[in-house]
Amino acid sequence: MPGLLTVHPGVPARNVQELVALAKAKPGALAYGQAGQLSSGHLSMELLKQVAGVDIVSVPYKGGSAALSDAAAGNIQVLINSPVSAMPFVNAGRLRALATTGARRPAAFSQLPTLAESGYPGFDLNEWYGLFAPARTPRAVVERINTEVRRIMASPAMVKRLAEIGAESPAMDTARFADFVTGETARWGEVVRKVGVKLE
């Protein structure tokens, strides 16, 4: 699931380019909320800061709800959060959505450009979820769980619901998921090193 880049309505930016221009004109004047060190929203914002060459202050929170509340109240100006959490605030006019963080526009948010379309080619960050079991779990049990999960995730009702919130379900088998996790670990590790993020 891609993240949603939002700003408080008081921020005079209607798109990513205007937000970047504002941040460059006033270094350190804008602040963004992050729901936790090395969360997808945190890394997405730090990567955006790095590729755009802007100084936006990071404000840590102990969860997404507190960050959303402060963003809607104008205590912070910028936030990347999940569409599921952020869209009620956007629909209520308490936040303004500028872009999504994935490689392509989700059908549910087809009116919003991606960050890649907004001038940052290759920007592609998504939240993903998976099931893990202890290493000694019998192979037959792992495969049975995988088969059932893939069946559920591929069901029409689930596919429809995921599409409504801007998410997709690749429904991977165990081997493909293992390769995916290895690749994501390497990719996100590179992002962490590139932006110099460290656990506090």
PDB file of C-alpha atoms in Angstrom:
ATOM      1  CA  MET A   1       0.000   0.000   0.000  1.00  0.00           C
ATOM      2  CA  PRO A   2       1.465   3.410  -0.954  1.00  0.00           C
ATOM      3  CA  GLY A   3       1.654   6.238   1.522  1.00  0.00           C
ATOM      4  CA  LEU A   4      -0.287   9.459   1.136  1.00  0.00           C
ATOM      5  CA  LEU A   5       1.612  12.771   1.250  1.00  0.00           C
ATOM      6  CA  THR A   6      -0.609  15.372   2.910  1.00  0.00           C
ATOM      7  CA  VAL A   7      -0.328  18.926   4.186  1.00  0.00           C
ATOM      8  CA  HIS A   8      -2.418  21.054   6.502  1.00  0.00           C
ATOM      9  CA  PRO A   9      -4.853  23.263   4.530  1.00  0.00           C
ATOM     10  CA  GLY A  10      -3.044  26.318   5.871  1.00  0.00           C
ATOM     11  CA  VAL A  11       0.045  25.373   3.874  1.00  0.00           C
ATOM     12  CA  PRO A  12      -0.009  27.310   0.563  1.00  0.00           C
ATOM     13  CA  ALA A  13       0.989  24.311  -1.546  1.00  0.00           C
ATOM     14  CA  ARG A  14      -1.374  22.588  -3.962  1.00  0.00           C
ATOM     15  CA  ASN A  15       1.144  20.081  -5.303  1.00  0.00           C
ATOM     16  CA  VAL A  16       4.529  18.568  -4.533  1.00  0.00           C
ATOM     17  CA  GLN A  17       6.419  21.134  -6.585  1.00  0.00           C
ATOM     18  CA  GLU A  18       4.884  23.988  -4.599  1.00  0.00           C
ATOM     19  CA  LEU A  19       5.617  22.224  -1.316  1.00  0.00           C
ATOM     20  CA  VAL A  20       9.257  21.755  -2.283  1.00  0.00           C
ATOM     21  CA  ALA A  21       9.524  25.380  -3.396  1.00  0.00           C
ATOM     22  CA  LEU A  22       8.063  26.532  -0.077  1.00  0.00           C
ATOM     23  CA  ALA A  23      10.460  24.325   1.887  1.00  0.00           C
ATOM     24  CA  LYS A  24      13.424  25.654  -0.105  1.00  0.00           C
ATOM     25  CA  ALA A  25      12.333  29.251   0.451  1.00  0.00           C
ATOM     26  CA  LYS A  26      11.971  28.691   4.195  1.00  0.00           C
ATOM     27  CA  PRO A  27      14.459  26.010   5.334  1.00  0.00           C
ATOM     28  CA  GLY A  28      13.434  24.449   8.643  1.00  0.00           C
ATOM     29  CA  ALA A  29      10.148  26.351   8.804  1.00  0.00           C
ATOM     30  CA  LEU A  30       8.011  23.296   7.972  1.00  0.00           C
ATOM     31  CA  ALA A  31       7.710  20.223  10.180  1.00  0.00           C
ATOM     32  CA  TYR A  32       6.508  16.727   9.392  1.00  0.00           C
ATOM     33  CA  GLY A  33       5.235  14.055  11.734  1.00  0.00           C
ATOM     34  CA  GLN A  34       6.591  10.543  11.793  1.00  0.00           C
ATOM     35  CA  ALA A  35       4.698   7.719  13.453  1.00  0.00           C
ATOM     36  CA  GLY A  36       7.866   5.928  14.532  1.00  0.00           C
ATOM     37  CA  GLN A  37      11.566   5.648  13.779  1.00  0.00           C
ATOM     38  CA  LEU A  38      12.102   3.848  10.461  1.00  0.00           C
ATOM     39  CA  SER A  39       8.371   3.575   9.761  1.00  0.00           C
ATOM     40  CA  SER A  40       7.418   3.813   6.083  1.00  0.00           C
ATOM     41  CA  GLY A  41       6.187   7.394   6.543  1.00  0.00           C
ATOM     42  CA  HIS A  42       9.433   8.367   8.248  1.00  0.00           C
ATOM     43  CA  LEU A  43      11.633   6.839   5.556  1.00  0.00           C
ATOM     44  CA  SER A  44       9.457   8.232   2.769  1.00  0.00           C
ATOM     45  CA  MET A  45       9.770  11.767   4.107  1.00  0.00           C
ATOM     46  CA  GLU A  46      13.499  11.460   4.729  1.00  0.00           C
ATOM     47  CA  LEU A  47      14.028  10.152   1.208  1.00  0.00           C
ATOM     48  CA  LEU A  48      11.901  12.964  -0.228  1.00  0.00           C
ATOM     49  CA  LYS A  49      13.936  15.511   1.737  1.00  0.00           C
ATOM     50  CA  GLN A  50      17.121  14.001   0.387  1.00  0.00           C
ATOM     51  CA  VAL A  51      16.124  13.833  -3.284  1.00  0.00           C
ATOM     52  CA  ALA A  52      14.401  17.242  -3.222  1.00  0.00           C
ATOM     53  CA  GLY A  53      17.177  18.928  -1.256  1.00  0.00           C
ATOM     54  CA  VAL A  54      14.893  20.446   1.388  1.00  0.00           C
ATOM     55  CA  ASP A  55      15.022  20.928   5.148  1.00  0.00           C
ATOM     56  CA  ILE A  56      11.749  19.845   6.785  1.00  0.00           C
ATOM     57  CA  VAL A  57      11.975  19.187  10.514  1.00  0.00           C
ATOM     58  CA  SER A  58      11.135  15.683  11.752  1.00  0.00           C
ATOM     59  CA  VAL A  59       8.754  15.485  14.728  1.00  0.00           C
ATOM     60  CA  PRO A  60       8.516  11.972  16.242  1.00  0.00           C
ATOM     61  CA  TYR A  61       5.258  10.576  17.606  1.00  0.00           C
ATOM     62  CA  LYS A  62       4.377   7.344  19.367  1.00  0.00           C
ATOM     63  CA  GLY A  63       1.954   6.367  16.625  1.00  0.00           C
ATOM     64  CA  GLY A  64       0.105   7.497  13.538  1.00  0.00           C
ATOM     65  CA  SER A  65      -3.047   8.675  15.314  1.00  0.00           C
ATOM     66  CA  ALA A  66      -1.228  11.353  17.302  1.00  0.00           C
ATOM     67  CA  ALA A  67       0.647  12.525  14.206  1.00  0.00           C
ATOM     68  CA  LEU A  68      -2.597  12.721  12.210  1.00  0.00           C
ATOM     69  CA  SER A  69      -4.319  14.704  14.941  1.00  0.00           C
ATOM     70  CA  ASP A  70      -1.473  17.198  15.138  1.00  0.00           C
ATOM     71  CA  ALA A  71      -1.306  17.505  11.350  1.00  0.00           C
ATOM     72  CA  ALA A  72      -5.046  18.180  11.171  1.00  0.00           C
ATOM     73  CA  ALA A  73      -4.695  20.756  13.945  1.00  0.00           C
ATOM     74  CA  GLY A  74      -1.842  22.495  12.114  1.00  0.00           C
ATOM     75  CA  ASN A  75       0.761  21.772  14.790  1.00  0.00           C
ATOM     76  CA  ILE A  76       2.824  20.099  12.060  1.00  0.00           C
ATOM     77  CA  GLN A  77       2.461  20.935   8.397  1.00  0.00           C
ATOM     78  CA  VAL A  78       3.369  17.759   6.491  1.00  0.00           C
ATOM     79  CA  LEU A  79       2.647  14.057   6.949  1.00  0.00           C
ATOM     80  CA  ILE A  80       2.963  10.816   5.010  1.00  0.00           C
ATOM     81  CA  ASN A  81       0.582   8.201   6.367  1.00  0.00           C
ATOM     82  CA  SER A  82      -1.516   5.314   5.117  1.00  0.00           C
ATOM     83  CA  PRO A  83      -4.509   6.258   2.939  1.00  0.00           C
ATOM     84  CA  VAL A  84      -6.818   4.321   5.271  1.00  0.00           C
ATOM     85  CA  SER A  85      -5.908   6.623   8.167  1.00  0.00           C
ATOM     86  CA  ALA A  86      -5.447   9.869   6.258  1.00  0.00           C
ATOM     87  CA  MET A  87      -8.386   9.882   3.822  1.00  0.00           C
ATOM     88  CA  PRO A  88     -11.098  10.630   6.435  1.00  0.00           C
ATOM     89  CA  PHE A  89      -9.137  13.796   7.303  1.00  0.00           C
ATOM     90  CA  VAL A  90      -8.717  14.633   3.613  1.00  0.00           C
ATOM     91  CA  ASN A  91     -12.417  14.097   2.908  1.00  0.00           C
ATOM     92  CA  ALA A  92     -13.299  16.310   5.875  1.00  0.00           C
ATOM     93  CA  GLY A  93     -11.078  19.105   4.535  1.00  0.00           C
ATOM     94  CA  ARG A  94      -8.695  18.906   7.498  1.00  0.00           C
ATOM     95  CA  LEU A  95      -5.767  17.754   5.356  1.00  0.00           C
ATOM     96  CA  ARG A  96      -4.898  18.236   1.675  1.00  0.00           C
ATOM     97  CA  ALA A  97      -3.545  15.253  -0.272  1.00  0.00           C
ATOM     98  CA  LEU A  98      -0.708  16.034  -2.695  1.00  0.00           C
ATOM     99  CA  ALA A  99       0.649  12.691  -3.912  1.00  0.00           C
ATOM    100  CA  THR A 100       1.090   8.989  -3.299  1.00  0.00           C
ATOM    101  CA  THR A 101       4.431   7.256  -2.709  1.00  0.00           C
ATOM    102  CA  GLY A 102       4.032   4.152  -4.906  1.00  0.00           C
ATOM    103  CA  ALA A 103       5.242   3.595  -8.455  1.00  0.00           C
ATOM    104  CA  ARG A 104       1.762   3.954  -9.941  1.00  0.00           C
ATOM    105  CA  ARG A 105      -1.531   5.582  -9.029  1.00  0.00           C
ATOM    106  CA  PRO A 106      -3.927   3.318  -7.107  1.00  0.00           C
ATOM    107  CA  ALA A 107      -7.370   3.178  -8.708  1.00  0.00           C
ATOM    108  CA  ALA A 108      -8.874   4.544  -5.487  1.00  0.00           C
ATOM    109  CA  PHE A 109      -6.711   7.691  -5.769  1.00  0.00           C
ATOM    110  CA  SER A 110      -6.331   8.014  -9.526  1.00  0.00           C
ATOM    111  CA  GLN A 111      -6.710  11.795  -9.288  1.00  0.00           C
ATOM    112  CA  LEU A 112      -3.504  12.084  -7.278  1.00  0.00           C
ATOM    113  CA  PRO A 113      -0.068  12.008  -8.929  1.00  0.00           C
ATOM    114  CA  THR A 114       2.713   9.841  -7.598  1.00  0.00           C
ATOM    115  CA  LEU A 115       5.909  11.386  -6.253  1.00  0.00           C
ATOM    116  CA  ALA A 116       7.632   9.896  -9.300  1.00  0.00           C
ATOM    117  CA  GLU A 117       5.244  11.826 -11.555  1.00  0.00           C
ATOM    118  CA  SER A 118       5.826  14.930  -9.448  1.00  0.00           C
ATOM    119  CA  GLY A 119       9.472  15.189 -10.407  1.00  0.00           C
ATOM    120  CA  TYR A 120      11.193  12.370  -8.503  1.00  0.00           C
ATOM    121  CA  PRO A 121      11.574   9.399 -10.883  1.00  0.00           C
ATOM    122  CA  GLY A 122      12.054   6.045  -9.232  1.00  0.00           C
ATOM    123  CA  PHE A 123      10.338   7.072  -5.992  1.00  0.00           C
ATOM    124  CA  ASP A 124       8.464   3.905  -5.043  1.00  0.00           C
ATOM    125  CA  LEU A 125       7.778   3.178  -1.372  1.00  0.00           C
ATOM    126  CA  ASN A 126       4.945   0.997  -0.106  1.00  0.00           C
ATOM    127  CA  GLU A 127       3.861  -0.582   3.138  1.00  0.00           C
ATOM    128  CA  TRP A 128       3.534  -4.344   2.938  1.00  0.00           C
ATOM    129  CA  TYR A 129       2.416  -7.034   5.325  1.00  0.00           C
ATOM    130  CA  GLY A 130       3.234 -10.724   5.628  1.00  0.00           C
ATOM    131  CA  LEU A 131       2.892 -13.699   7.932  1.00  0.00           C
ATOM    132  CA  PHE A 132       5.979 -15.246   9.524  1.00  0.00           C
ATOM    133  CA  ALA A 133       6.367 -18.443  11.545  1.00  0.00           C
ATOM    134  CA  PRO A 134       9.146 -19.800  13.766  1.00  0.00           C
ATOM    135  CA  ALA A 135      11.998 -21.298  11.743  1.00  0.00           C
ATOM    136  CA  ARG A 136      11.261 -24.838  12.939  1.00  0.00           C
ATOM    137  CA  THR A 137       7.602 -24.821  11.900  1.00  0.00           C
ATOM    138  CA  PRO A 138       6.950 -27.960   9.798  1.00  0.00           C
ATOM    139  CA  ARG A 139       7.037 -27.254   6.069  1.00  0.00           C
ATOM    140  CA  ALA A 140       3.603 -28.789   5.538  1.00  0.00           C
ATOM    141  CA  VAL A 141       2.080 -26.391   8.083  1.00  0.00           C
ATOM    142  CA  VAL A 142       3.741 -23.376   6.461  1.00  0.00           C
ATOM    143  CA  GLU A 143       2.510 -24.406   3.014  1.00  0.00           C
ATOM    144  CA  ARG A 144      -1.034 -25.042   4.267  1.00  0.00           C
ATOM    145  CA  ILE A 145      -1.200 -21.595   5.881  1.00  0.00           C
ATOM    146  CA  ASN A 146       0.243 -20.009   2.738  1.00  0.00           C
ATOM    147  CA  THR A 147      -2.315 -21.748   0.530  1.00  0.00           C
ATOM    148  CA  GLU A 148      -5.226 -20.606   2.692  1.00  0.00           C
ATOM    149  CA  VAL A 149      -3.968 -17.028   2.968  1.00  0.00           C
ATOM    150  CA  ARG A 150      -3.484 -16.785  -0.808  1.00  0.00           C
ATOM    151  CA  ARG A 151      -6.978 -18.163  -1.368  1.00  0.00           C
ATOM    152  CA  ILE A 152      -8.498 -15.544   0.944  1.00  0.00           C
ATOM    153  CA  MET A 153      -6.437 -12.667  -0.429  1.00  0.00           C
ATOM    154  CA  ALA A 154      -7.396 -13.579  -4.005  1.00  0.00           C
ATOM    155  CA  SER A 155     -11.119 -13.733  -3.253  1.00  0.00           C
ATOM    156  CA  PRO A 156     -13.260 -11.145  -5.077  1.00  0.00           C
ATOM    157  CA  ALA A 157     -14.449  -9.578  -1.821  1.00  0.00           C
ATOM    158  CA  MET A 158     -10.903  -9.100  -0.537  1.00  0.00           C
ATOM    159  CA  VAL A 159      -9.580  -7.789  -3.856  1.00  0.00           C
ATOM    160  CA  LYS A 160     -12.467  -5.291  -3.975  1.00  0.00           C
ATOM    161  CA  ARG A 161     -11.900  -4.114  -0.412  1.00  0.00           C
ATOM    162  CA  LEU A 162      -8.166  -3.703  -0.912  1.00  0.00           C
ATOM    163  CA  ALA A 163      -8.738  -1.704  -4.106  1.00  0.00           C
ATOM    164  CA  GLU A 164     -11.071   0.630  -2.209  1.00  0.00           C
ATOM    165  CA  ILE A 165      -8.257   1.589   0.154  1.00  0.00           C
ATOM    166  CA  GLY A 166      -5.577   1.836  -2.530  1.00  0.00           C
ATOM    167  CA  ALA A 167      -3.921  -1.513  -1.782  1.00  0.00           C
ATOM    168  CA  GLU A 168      -3.104  -4.614  -3.797  1.00  0.00           C
ATOM    169  CA  SER A 169      -2.604  -8.265  -2.876  1.00  0.00           C
ATOM    170  CA  PRO A 170       0.196 -10.029  -4.789  1.00  0.00           C
ATOM    171  CA  ALA A 171      -0.669 -13.324  -3.001  1.00  0.00           C
ATOM    172  CA  MET A 172       2.860 -14.771  -3.116  1.00  0.00           C
ATOM    173  CA  ASP A 173       3.862 -18.383  -2.565  1.00  0.00           C
ATOM    174  CA  THR A 174       6.450 -19.073   0.139  1.00  0.00           C
ATOM    175  CA  ALA A 175       9.493 -19.067  -2.165  1.00  0.00           C
ATOM    176  CA  ARG A 176       8.540 -15.831  -3.865  1.00  0.00           C
ATOM    177  CA  PHE A 177       7.759 -14.174  -0.540  1.00  0.00           C
ATOM    178  CA  ALA A 178      11.151 -15.208   0.850  1.00  0.00           C
ATOM    179  CA  ASP A 179      12.865 -13.619  -2.174  1.00  0.00           C
ATOM    180  CA  PHE A 180      10.687 -10.514  -1.796  1.00  0.00           C
ATOM    181  CA  VAL A 181      11.626 -10.093   1.872  1.00  0.00           C
ATOM    182  CA  THR A 182      15.317 -10.460   1.039  1.00  0.00           C
ATOM    183  CA  GLY A 183      15.031  -7.835  -1.691  1.00  0.00           C
ATOM    184  CA  GLU A 184      13.053  -5.422   0.476  1.00  0.00           C
ATOM    185  CA  THR A 185      15.533  -5.784   3.329  1.00  0.00           C
ATOM    186  CA  ALA A 186      18.370  -4.818   1.014  1.00  0.00           C
ATOM    187  CA  ARG A 187      16.405  -1.961  -0.595  1.00  0.00           C
ATOM    188  CA  TRP A 188      15.183  -0.409   2.644  1.00  0.00           C
ATOM    189  CA  GLY A 189      18.624  -0.869   4.185  1.00  0.00           C
ATOM    190  CA  GLU A 190      20.044   1.183   1.329  1.00  0.00           C
ATOM    191  CA  VAL A 191      17.421   3.883   1.916  1.00  0.00           C
ATOM    192  CA  VAL A 192      18.331   4.001   5.617  1.00  0.00           C
ATOM    193  CA  ARG A 193      22.027   4.349   4.823  1.00  0.00           C
ATOM    194  CA  LYS A 194      21.400   6.907   2.086  1.00  0.00           C
ATOM    195  CA  VAL A 195      19.399   9.283   4.258  1.00  0.00           C
ATOM    196  CA  GLY A 196      21.487   8.631   7.356  1.00  0.00           C
ATOM    197  CA  VAL A 197      18.594   7.586   9.569  1.00  0.00           C
ATOM    198  CA  LYS A 198      19.593   6.075  12.908  1.00  0.00           C
ATOM    199  CA  LEU A 199      17.550   4.663  15.759  1.00  0.00           C
ATOM    200  CA  GLU A 200      17.500   7.034  18.719  1.00  0.00           C
TER     201      GLU A 200
END
